[in-house]
């Protein structure tokens, strides 16, 4: 496995406790895929005899390949929160590509996938069916990761320098809370704002301002999950908002309720 840690899951919205068995794993890719794959993820559930459960996540600037019986697909960047209702029993295997990492496979602007999905064969040709069968034939997390890694390794296109560059820029936006604006990012990476916007549109699939705002919202959600008393005005300013009202408006638009309502309805476990 590569040296890049998959890190802590971010953007997962809390939900009421419910009965049933639920498995979620995130595994790093082999070194040969480290520039294009963020991590692999596996979700399995068994809710037999229990009610359906809702799972929601905030959006990330990533393309996913999603493998599940009868519904395998390439899922482009999703701009709103992702909601799925789980019921009965089942499982999903996913490949989360690094920002920019899907461009070599797609061979065109990743923005064309925004809020869209494609069949595996639309990107990988007839071998897309091989990917699905190879992954689903494995019963263990490690086996599924090995099968997916072998497939991607066999069709890995030549690496493009912008893929590494845009991935590093997005990493810096995610990790550096001092990057709050387009100008901050452009200055940090010695690139013009216009060039940065073109780079993100082609390789990430959306503009850098959106990416900055989403990661700052991930940070806000992480603060709420820590369970500490939050100074909303101070947090809004720290995240780069002009005032508390703009922060609350964006939070409510993305999460579906205000920060105070979210904390009240879903207290930290």
mmCIF file of C-alpha atoms in Angstrom:
data_model
loop_
_atom_site.group_PDB
_atom_site.id
_atom_site.type_symbol
_atom_site.label_atom_id
_atom_site.label_comp_id
_atom_site.label_asym_id
_atom_site.label_seq_id
_atom_site.Cartn_x
_atom_site.Cartn_y
_atom_site.Cartn_z
ATOM 1 C CA UNK A 1 0.000 0.000 0.000
ATOM 2 C CA UNK A 2 1.138 3.594 -0.558
ATOM 3 C CA UNK A 3 2.304 5.991 2.121
ATOM 4 C CA UNK A 4 -0.660 8.366 1.780
ATOM 5 C CA UNK A 5 -3.074 7.657 4.607
ATOM 6 C CA UNK A 6 -6.756 7.509 3.793
ATOM 7 C CA UNK A 7 -7.239 9.756 6.813
ATOM 8 C CA UNK A 8 -10.397 10.263 8.792
ATOM 9 C CA UNK A 9 -13.712 10.204 6.943
ATOM 10 C CA UNK A 10 -15.054 13.716 6.456
ATOM 11 C CA UNK A 11 -18.479 15.029 5.542
ATOM 12 C CA UNK A 12 -20.513 12.170 7.037
ATOM 13 C CA UNK A 13 -23.750 13.500 8.491
ATOM 14 C CA UNK A 14 -24.884 12.050 11.794
ATOM 15 C CA UNK A 15 -28.101 10.062 11.945
ATOM 16 C CA UNK A 16 -30.358 8.617 14.678
ATOM 17 C CA UNK A 17 -29.165 5.294 16.175
ATOM 18 C CA UNK A 18 -30.788 2.296 14.503
ATOM 19 C CA UNK A 19 -30.658 -1.484 14.727
ATOM 20 C CA UNK A 20 -28.908 -3.703 12.207
ATOM 21 C CA UNK A 21 -25.380 -4.571 11.105
ATOM 22 C CA UNK A 22 -23.388 -1.967 9.202
ATOM 23 C CA UNK A 23 -19.828 -2.276 7.848
ATOM 24 C CA UNK A 24 -17.801 0.617 6.412
ATOM 25 C CA UNK A 25 -14.152 0.272 5.387
ATOM 26 C CA UNK A 26 -11.722 2.579 3.591
ATOM 27 C CA UNK A 27 -8.469 1.171 2.189
ATOM 28 C CA UNK A 28 -5.457 2.822 0.545
ATOM 29 C CA UNK A 29 -4.511 1.946 -3.041
ATOM 30 C CA UNK A 30 -1.247 0.306 -4.112
ATOM 31 C CA UNK A 31 1.623 2.681 -4.909
ATOM 32 C CA UNK A 32 1.159 2.380 -8.677
ATOM 33 C CA UNK A 33 -2.306 3.961 -8.340
ATOM 34 C CA UNK A 34 -1.446 6.538 -5.672
ATOM 35 C CA UNK A 35 -1.608 9.496 -8.070
ATOM 36 C CA UNK A 36 -5.085 8.665 -9.318
ATOM 37 C CA UNK A 37 -6.939 6.828 -6.528
ATOM 38 C CA UNK A 38 -7.717 8.444 -3.153
ATOM 39 C CA UNK A 39 -8.917 5.241 -1.568
ATOM 40 C CA UNK A 40 -11.270 2.303 -1.963
ATOM 41 C CA UNK A 41 -14.413 2.128 0.130
ATOM 42 C CA UNK A 42 -16.729 -0.705 1.043
ATOM 43 C CA UNK A 43 -20.171 -0.520 2.609
ATOM 44 C CA UNK A 44 -22.190 -3.568 3.622
ATOM 45 C CA UNK A 45 -25.395 -3.692 5.613
ATOM 46 C CA UNK A 46 -27.868 -6.212 6.990
ATOM 47 C CA UNK A 47 -31.061 -4.599 8.177
ATOM 48 C CA UNK A 48 -33.282 -7.668 7.857
ATOM 49 C CA UNK A 49 -36.236 -7.281 10.189
ATOM 50 C CA UNK A 50 -35.444 -3.625 10.857
ATOM 51 C CA UNK A 51 -36.523 -0.333 9.324
ATOM 52 C CA UNK A 52 -34.665 1.324 6.432
ATOM 53 C CA UNK A 53 -31.796 3.642 7.330
ATOM 54 C CA UNK A 54 -30.825 6.920 5.709
ATOM 55 C CA UNK A 55 -27.152 7.723 5.104
ATOM 56 C CA UNK A 56 -26.053 11.188 3.971
ATOM 57 C CA UNK A 57 -22.702 12.730 3.108
ATOM 58 C CA UNK A 58 -21.573 16.181 2.048
ATOM 59 C CA UNK A 59 -20.064 16.417 -1.446
ATOM 60 C CA UNK A 60 -16.362 15.998 -2.183
ATOM 61 C CA UNK A 61 -14.465 17.055 -5.344
ATOM 62 C CA UNK A 62 -14.046 13.460 -6.494
ATOM 63 C CA UNK A 63 -15.230 11.050 -9.159
ATOM 64 C CA UNK A 64 -16.260 7.593 -7.937
ATOM 65 C CA UNK A 65 -16.558 4.239 -9.639
ATOM 66 C CA UNK A 66 -19.369 2.445 -7.838
ATOM 67 C CA UNK A 67 -19.755 -1.328 -8.085
ATOM 68 C CA UNK A 68 -22.971 -3.016 -7.048
ATOM 69 C CA UNK A 69 -25.132 -5.686 -8.705
ATOM 70 C CA UNK A 70 -27.203 -4.198 -11.499
ATOM 71 C CA UNK A 71 -26.162 -0.603 -10.833
ATOM 72 C CA UNK A 72 -22.404 -0.277 -11.405
ATOM 73 C CA UNK A 73 -21.444 3.136 -12.752
ATOM 74 C CA UNK A 74 -19.019 6.028 -12.925
ATOM 75 C CA UNK A 75 -20.403 8.769 -10.685
ATOM 76 C CA UNK A 76 -19.247 12.275 -11.420
ATOM 77 C CA UNK A 77 -18.761 14.999 -8.845
ATOM 78 C CA UNK A 78 -22.023 15.592 -6.984
ATOM 79 C CA UNK A 79 -22.651 19.205 -5.964
ATOM 80 C CA UNK A 80 -25.308 18.545 -3.327
ATOM 81 C CA UNK A 81 -25.381 16.258 -0.316
ATOM 82 C CA UNK A 82 -25.657 12.606 -1.245
ATOM 83 C CA UNK A 83 -28.561 10.680 0.282
ATOM 84 C CA UNK A 84 -29.185 6.962 0.129
ATOM 85 C CA UNK A 85 -31.775 4.809 1.851
ATOM 86 C CA UNK A 86 -30.449 1.402 2.902
ATOM 87 C CA UNK A 87 -32.856 -1.462 3.423
ATOM 88 C CA UNK A 88 -32.721 -5.245 3.566
ATOM 89 C CA UNK A 89 -29.171 -6.420 3.012
ATOM 90 C CA UNK A 90 -26.591 -5.499 0.411
ATOM 91 C CA UNK A 91 -23.228 -4.029 -0.303
ATOM 92 C CA UNK A 92 -21.407 -1.472 -2.442
ATOM 93 C CA UNK A 93 -17.759 -1.251 -3.453
ATOM 94 C CA UNK A 94 -16.361 2.114 -4.484
ATOM 95 C CA UNK A 95 -13.235 3.635 -5.955
ATOM 96 C CA UNK A 96 -12.760 7.240 -4.915
ATOM 97 C CA UNK A 97 -10.430 8.910 -7.405
ATOM 98 C CA UNK A 98 -8.163 11.724 -6.355
ATOM 99 C CA UNK A 99 -9.203 15.178 -7.584
ATOM 100 C CA UNK A 100 -7.994 15.181 -11.180
ATOM 101 C CA UNK A 101 -7.242 11.461 -11.068
ATOM 102 C CA UNK A 102 -10.085 10.393 -13.334
ATOM 103 C CA UNK A 103 -9.109 12.741 -16.166
ATOM 104 C CA UNK A 104 -6.613 10.303 -17.765
ATOM 105 C CA UNK A 105 -9.318 7.615 -17.924
ATOM 106 C CA UNK A 106 -12.023 9.955 -19.207
ATOM 107 C CA UNK A 107 -9.791 11.707 -21.722
ATOM 108 C CA UNK A 108 -11.715 14.984 -21.523
ATOM 109 C CA UNK A 109 -12.983 17.666 -19.133
ATOM 110 C CA UNK A 110 -14.193 16.099 -15.900
ATOM 111 C CA UNK A 111 -16.788 18.884 -15.687
ATOM 112 C CA UNK A 112 -18.813 16.905 -18.261
ATOM 113 C CA UNK A 113 -19.513 14.381 -15.488
ATOM 114 C CA UNK A 114 -20.775 16.903 -12.953
ATOM 115 C CA UNK A 115 -23.998 15.610 -11.345
ATOM 116 C CA UNK A 116 -24.057 12.797 -13.903
ATOM 117 C CA UNK A 117 -23.241 9.119 -14.023
ATOM 118 C CA UNK A 118 -22.085 6.881 -16.858
ATOM 119 C CA UNK A 119 -22.145 3.137 -17.402
ATOM 120 C CA UNK A 120 -18.754 1.502 -16.872
ATOM 121 C CA UNK A 121 -18.626 0.519 -20.548
ATOM 122 C CA UNK A 122 -18.950 4.183 -21.570
ATOM 123 C CA UNK A 123 -15.519 4.820 -20.075
ATOM 124 C CA UNK A 124 -13.772 1.452 -19.927
ATOM 125 C CA UNK A 125 -15.384 -0.227 -22.930
ATOM 126 C CA UNK A 126 -16.374 -3.877 -22.843
ATOM 127 C CA UNK A 127 -13.855 -4.533 -20.064
ATOM 128 C CA UNK A 128 -16.086 -2.567 -17.689
ATOM 129 C CA UNK A 129 -18.196 -5.698 -17.239
ATOM 130 C CA UNK A 130 -15.011 -7.525 -16.273
ATOM 131 C CA UNK A 131 -14.420 -5.016 -13.474
ATOM 132 C CA UNK A 132 -17.857 -5.563 -12.024
ATOM 133 C CA UNK A 133 -17.664 -9.346 -12.110
ATOM 134 C CA UNK A 134 -14.091 -9.409 -10.770
ATOM 135 C CA UNK A 135 -14.956 -7.251 -7.762
ATOM 136 C CA UNK A 136 -18.287 -8.877 -6.959
ATOM 137 C CA UNK A 137 -16.775 -12.363 -7.118
ATOM 138 C CA UNK A 138 -14.660 -11.512 -4.058
ATOM 139 C CA UNK A 139 -16.134 -11.820 -0.570
ATOM 140 C CA UNK A 140 -13.486 -9.959 1.430
ATOM 141 C CA UNK A 141 -12.508 -6.288 1.499
ATOM 142 C CA UNK A 142 -8.905 -7.118 0.595
ATOM 143 C CA UNK A 143 -9.974 -9.358 -2.268
ATOM 144 C CA UNK A 144 -12.196 -6.686 -3.770
ATOM 145 C CA UNK A 145 -9.444 -4.070 -3.496
ATOM 146 C CA UNK A 146 -6.961 -6.425 -5.156
ATOM 147 C CA UNK A 147 -9.359 -7.128 -8.033
ATOM 148 C CA UNK A 148 -10.104 -3.433 -8.617
ATOM 149 C CA UNK A 149 -6.417 -2.496 -8.369
ATOM 150 C CA UNK A 150 -5.464 -5.136 -10.931
ATOM 151 C CA UNK A 151 -8.099 -3.829 -13.337
ATOM 152 C CA UNK A 152 -7.081 -0.182 -13.012
ATOM 153 C CA UNK A 153 -3.403 -1.100 -13.252
ATOM 154 C CA UNK A 154 -4.040 -2.916 -16.534
ATOM 155 C CA UNK A 155 -5.648 0.124 -18.162
ATOM 156 C CA UNK A 156 -3.804 2.964 -16.419
ATOM 157 C CA UNK A 157 -3.133 5.711 -19.002
ATOM 158 C CA UNK A 158 0.150 7.647 -19.099
ATOM 159 C CA UNK A 159 0.272 10.067 -16.191
ATOM 160 C CA UNK A 160 -0.362 13.740 -16.988
ATOM 161 C CA UNK A 161 1.568 16.330 -14.981
ATOM 162 C CA UNK A 162 -1.582 18.436 -14.330
ATOM 163 C CA UNK A 163 -3.074 15.424 -12.520
ATOM 164 C CA UNK A 164 -0.378 15.548 -9.856
ATOM 165 C CA UNK A 165 -0.447 19.336 -9.700
ATOM 166 C CA UNK A 166 -4.185 19.711 -9.272
ATOM 167 C CA UNK A 167 -4.203 16.898 -6.704
ATOM 168 C CA UNK A 168 -1.579 18.707 -4.651
ATOM 169 C CA UNK A 169 -3.497 21.983 -4.907
ATOM 170 C CA UNK A 170 -6.704 20.351 -3.673
ATOM 171 C CA UNK A 171 -4.768 18.688 -0.843
ATOM 172 C CA UNK A 172 -3.497 22.094 0.236
ATOM 173 C CA UNK A 173 -7.008 23.568 0.142
ATOM 174 C CA UNK A 174 -8.247 20.687 2.284
ATOM 175 C CA UNK A 175 -5.459 20.914 4.855
ATOM 176 C CA UNK A 176 -4.592 24.617 5.020
ATOM 177 C CA UNK A 177 -7.322 26.626 6.743
ATOM 178 C CA UNK A 178 -5.553 29.802 5.625
ATOM 179 C CA UNK A 179 -6.713 29.219 2.040
ATOM 180 C CA UNK A 180 -10.119 30.872 2.048
ATOM 181 C CA UNK A 181 -10.356 32.559 -1.354
ATOM 182 C CA UNK A 182 -9.387 32.071 -4.993
ATOM 183 C CA UNK A 183 -6.637 34.631 -4.565
ATOM 184 C CA UNK A 184 -5.258 32.711 -1.580
ATOM 185 C CA UNK A 185 -5.009 29.524 -3.630
ATOM 186 C CA UNK A 186 -3.608 31.267 -6.706
ATOM 187 C CA UNK A 187 -0.947 33.010 -4.631
ATOM 188 C CA UNK A 188 -0.050 29.838 -2.754
ATOM 189 C CA UNK A 189 0.587 27.995 -6.036
ATOM 190 C CA UNK A 190 1.917 30.898 -8.139
ATOM 191 C CA UNK A 191 -0.803 30.583 -10.777
ATOM 192 C CA UNK A 192 -3.288 33.101 -12.131
ATOM 193 C CA UNK A 193 -6.886 32.888 -10.995
ATOM 194 C CA UNK A 194 -8.070 32.297 -14.558
ATOM 195 C CA UNK A 195 -5.555 29.482 -15.100
ATOM 196 C CA UNK A 196 -6.548 27.931 -11.777
ATOM 197 C CA UNK A 197 -10.209 27.984 -12.783
ATOM 198 C CA UNK A 198 -9.466 26.350 -16.146
ATOM 199 C CA UNK A 199 -7.313 23.694 -14.495
ATOM 200 C CA UNK A 200 -10.019 22.811 -11.990
ATOM 201 C CA UNK A 201 -12.787 22.776 -14.596
ATOM 202 C CA UNK A 202 -10.872 20.333 -16.791
ATOM 203 C CA UNK A 203 -9.334 18.080 -14.143
ATOM 204 C CA UNK A 204 -11.492 18.355 -11.000
ATOM 205 C CA UNK A 205 -14.821 19.028 -12.656
ATOM 206 C CA UNK A 206 -15.758 22.220 -10.835
ATOM 207 C CA UNK A 207 -14.216 25.565 -9.893
ATOM 208 C CA UNK A 208 -11.736 26.090 -7.058
ATOM 209 C CA UNK A 209 -14.102 28.411 -5.172
ATOM 210 C CA UNK A 210 -16.590 25.558 -4.801
ATOM 211 C CA UNK A 211 -13.822 23.266 -3.544
ATOM 212 C CA UNK A 212 -12.683 25.839 -0.976
ATOM 213 C CA UNK A 213 -16.236 26.360 0.275
ATOM 214 C CA UNK A 214 -16.951 22.628 0.522
ATOM 215 C CA UNK A 215 -13.823 21.875 2.528
ATOM 216 C CA UNK A 216 -14.534 24.777 4.868
ATOM 217 C CA UNK A 217 -18.018 23.314 5.391
ATOM 218 C CA UNK A 218 -16.447 19.928 6.123
ATOM 219 C CA UNK A 219 -14.376 21.703 8.765
ATOM 220 C CA UNK A 220 -17.504 23.258 10.275
ATOM 221 C CA UNK A 221 -19.180 19.852 10.460
ATOM 222 C CA UNK A 222 -16.091 18.368 12.129
ATOM 223 C CA UNK A 223 -16.221 21.118 14.773
ATOM 224 C CA UNK A 224 -19.850 20.309 15.524
ATOM 225 C CA UNK A 225 -19.027 16.599 15.757
ATOM 226 C CA UNK A 226 -16.420 17.346 18.447
ATOM 227 C CA UNK A 227 -19.258 18.329 20.750
ATOM 228 C CA UNK A 228 -17.697 21.525 22.092
ATOM 229 C CA UNK A 229 -19.626 24.754 22.523
ATOM 230 C CA UNK A 230 -19.266 26.685 19.285
ATOM 231 C CA UNK A 231 -18.882 30.435 18.899
ATOM 232 C CA UNK A 232 -20.756 30.768 15.601
ATOM 233 C CA UNK A 233 -19.485 34.255 14.807
ATOM 234 C CA UNK A 234 -15.859 33.274 15.401
ATOM 235 C CA UNK A 235 -16.240 30.043 13.425
ATOM 236 C CA UNK A 236 -17.830 31.827 10.466
ATOM 237 C CA UNK A 237 -14.985 34.345 10.315
ATOM 238 C CA UNK A 238 -12.345 31.640 10.737
ATOM 239 C CA UNK A 239 -13.811 29.725 7.796
ATOM 240 C CA UNK A 240 -13.657 32.800 5.600
ATOM 241 C CA UNK A 241 -17.265 33.959 5.723
ATOM 242 C CA UNK A 242 -18.113 37.646 5.774
ATOM 243 C CA UNK A 243 -20.523 37.148 8.660
ATOM 244 C CA UNK A 244 -22.439 34.542 10.632
ATOM 245 C CA UNK A 245 -25.593 34.872 8.498
ATOM 246 C CA UNK A 246 -23.788 33.835 5.286
ATOM 247 C CA UNK A 247 -22.260 30.818 7.037
ATOM 248 C CA UNK A 248 -25.603 29.665 8.457
ATOM 249 C CA UNK A 249 -27.294 30.133 5.084
ATOM 250 C CA UNK A 250 -24.677 27.973 3.301
ATOM 251 C CA UNK A 251 -24.752 25.338 6.051
ATOM 252 C CA UNK A 252 -28.541 25.084 5.903
ATOM 253 C CA UNK A 253 -28.540 24.912 2.101
ATOM 254 C CA UNK A 254 -26.050 22.053 2.066
ATOM 255 C CA UNK A 255 -26.929 20.091 5.214
ATOM 256 C CA UNK A 256 -30.678 20.734 5.241
ATOM 257 C CA UNK A 257 -30.906 22.493 8.603
ATOM 258 C CA UNK A 258 -29.102 25.183 10.579
ATOM 259 C CA UNK A 259 -25.977 24.350 12.615
ATOM 260 C CA UNK A 260 -27.938 24.777 15.862
ATOM 261 C CA UNK A 261 -30.723 22.473 14.642
ATOM 262 C CA UNK A 262 -28.195 19.872 13.486
ATOM 263 C CA UNK A 263 -26.458 19.868 16.862
ATOM 264 C CA UNK A 264 -29.751 19.697 18.717
ATOM 265 C CA UNK A 265 -31.242 16.883 16.617
ATOM 266 C CA UNK A 266 -28.056 14.849 16.222
ATOM 267 C CA UNK A 267 -25.882 15.338 19.303
ATOM 268 C CA UNK A 268 -22.361 13.836 19.181
ATOM 269 C CA UNK A 269 -22.200 10.201 20.239
#
